[in-house]
Amino acid sequence: TIAGKSCLALLEYLQHPAWIYCPDGKYKWVNDSFLRLLDVTREDLINKVNPDFICPDIAAKCVTSKQKILEKRCSLTFHFEEKDYR
C-alpha cells in the first residue's frame, strides 16, 4: 500500500537501527542503520532469525525483548556495549 511504503521510507531515514519482523522472528525489513550496526547485508537478514547471524546470548536477549514488546505493545531501546557481538 502507499501508506506502508511511506512508513518504510520514513524508517529508512532514521539514524538509529529500525527493523520489522514477524511474530515467528523472521526479519522482513531493516534500515541501513541496522545493517551498519551488525555489519551485514539485507540478504544476510531477510527471512532469517537472530540465531542465524548473531551469537546465542544476544539472540536470547532479543527473544526476551521481543516478548516484552508483544505483551506490552511498546517499543524498547537497546544498548550495545561493544560491537563484537557476531
Short mmCIF file of C-alpha atoms in Angstrom, two decimals:
data_model
loop_
_atom_site.label_atom_id
_atom_site.label_comp_id
_atom_site.label_asym_id
_atom_site.label_seq_id
_atom_site.Cartn_x
_atom_site.Cartn_y
_atom_site.Cartn_z
CA THR A 1 0.00 0.00 0.00
CA ILE A 2 1.04 3.61 -0.40
CA ALA A 3 0.81 4.19 3.37
CA GLY A 4 3.02 1.17 4.06
CA LYS A 5 5.64 2.33 1.57
CA SER A 6 5.58 5.82 3.09
CA CYS A 7 6.17 4.41 6.56
CA LEU A 8 9.11 2.34 5.34
CA ALA A 9 10.56 5.40 3.62
CA LEU A 10 10.40 7.31 6.91
CA LEU A 11 12.00 4.45 8.83
CA GLU A 12 14.80 4.23 6.28
CA TYR A 13 15.97 7.74 7.12
CA LEU A 14 16.22 7.17 10.86
CA GLN A 15 19.74 7.49 12.22
CA HIS A 16 19.01 4.61 14.59
CA PRO A 17 18.52 0.98 13.61
CA ALA A 18 14.95 0.07 12.71
CA TRP A 19 13.53 -3.27 11.68
CA ILE A 20 10.32 -5.14 11.07
CA TYR A 21 9.93 -8.79 11.81
CA CYS A 22 7.08 -11.23 12.04
CA PRO A 23 5.92 -12.95 15.24
CA ASP A 24 7.95 -16.01 14.16
CA GLY A 25 11.07 -13.83 14.49
CA LYS A 26 11.96 -13.64 10.80
CA TYR A 27 13.14 -10.24 9.63
CA LYS A 28 11.06 -8.75 6.83
CA TRP A 29 12.71 -5.34 6.54
CA VAL A 30 15.67 -3.45 8.07
CA ASN A 31 17.05 0.04 7.50
CA ASP A 32 20.62 0.88 6.54
CA SER A 33 21.49 1.86 10.13
CA PHE A 34 20.60 -1.66 11.26
CA LEU A 35 22.80 -3.14 8.54
CA ARG A 36 25.74 -0.92 9.53
CA LEU A 37 25.33 -1.80 13.21
CA LEU A 38 25.55 -5.52 12.51
CA ASP A 39 27.91 -5.16 9.54
CA VAL A 40 25.70 -7.39 7.37
CA THR A 41 23.73 -7.19 4.13
CA ARG A 42 19.97 -7.40 3.68
CA GLU A 43 20.48 -10.84 2.17
CA ASP A 44 22.11 -11.90 5.46
CA LEU A 45 18.97 -10.91 7.40
CA ILE A 46 15.75 -11.04 5.40
CA ASN A 47 13.71 -14.13 6.27
CA LYS A 48 16.27 -15.10 8.91
CA VAL A 49 16.01 -15.24 12.71
CA ASN A 50 18.51 -13.83 15.19
CA PRO A 51 20.38 -17.10 15.91
CA ASP A 52 21.16 -17.30 12.18
CA PHE A 53 23.51 -14.31 12.37
CA ILE A 54 24.29 -13.25 15.95
CA CYS A 55 25.76 -15.05 18.95
CA PRO A 56 23.40 -17.13 21.11
CA ASP A 57 23.50 -14.96 24.26
CA ILE A 58 22.44 -11.82 22.39
CA ALA A 59 19.87 -13.81 20.37
CA ALA A 60 18.36 -14.98 23.69
CA LYS A 61 18.14 -11.38 24.93
CA CYS A 62 16.38 -10.46 21.70
CA VAL A 63 13.76 -13.15 22.28
CA THR A 64 13.10 -11.79 25.78
CA SER A 65 12.83 -8.25 24.43
CA LYS A 66 10.52 -9.35 21.63
CA GLN A 67 8.22 -11.00 24.16
CA LYS A 68 8.06 -7.74 26.15
CA ILE A 69 7.27 -5.77 23.00
CA LEU A 70 4.46 -8.13 22.01
CA GLU A 71 2.99 -8.27 25.53
CA LYS A 72 3.15 -4.54 26.23
CA ARG A 73 2.77 -3.33 22.62
CA CYS A 74 5.54 -0.81 23.14
CA SER A 75 8.98 -0.01 21.79
CA LEU A 76 12.23 -0.75 23.60
CA THR A 77 15.65 0.86 23.48
CA PHE A 78 18.66 -1.41 23.06
CA HIS A 79 22.18 -0.58 24.14
CA PHE A 80 25.22 -2.40 22.80
CA GLU A 81 28.27 -2.05 24.96
CA GLU A 82 30.63 -3.41 22.34
CA LYS A 83 30.40 -4.04 18.64
CA ASP A 84 31.89 -7.53 18.71
CA TYR A 85 28.61 -9.44 19.09
CA ARG A 86 28.57 -11.63 15.98
#
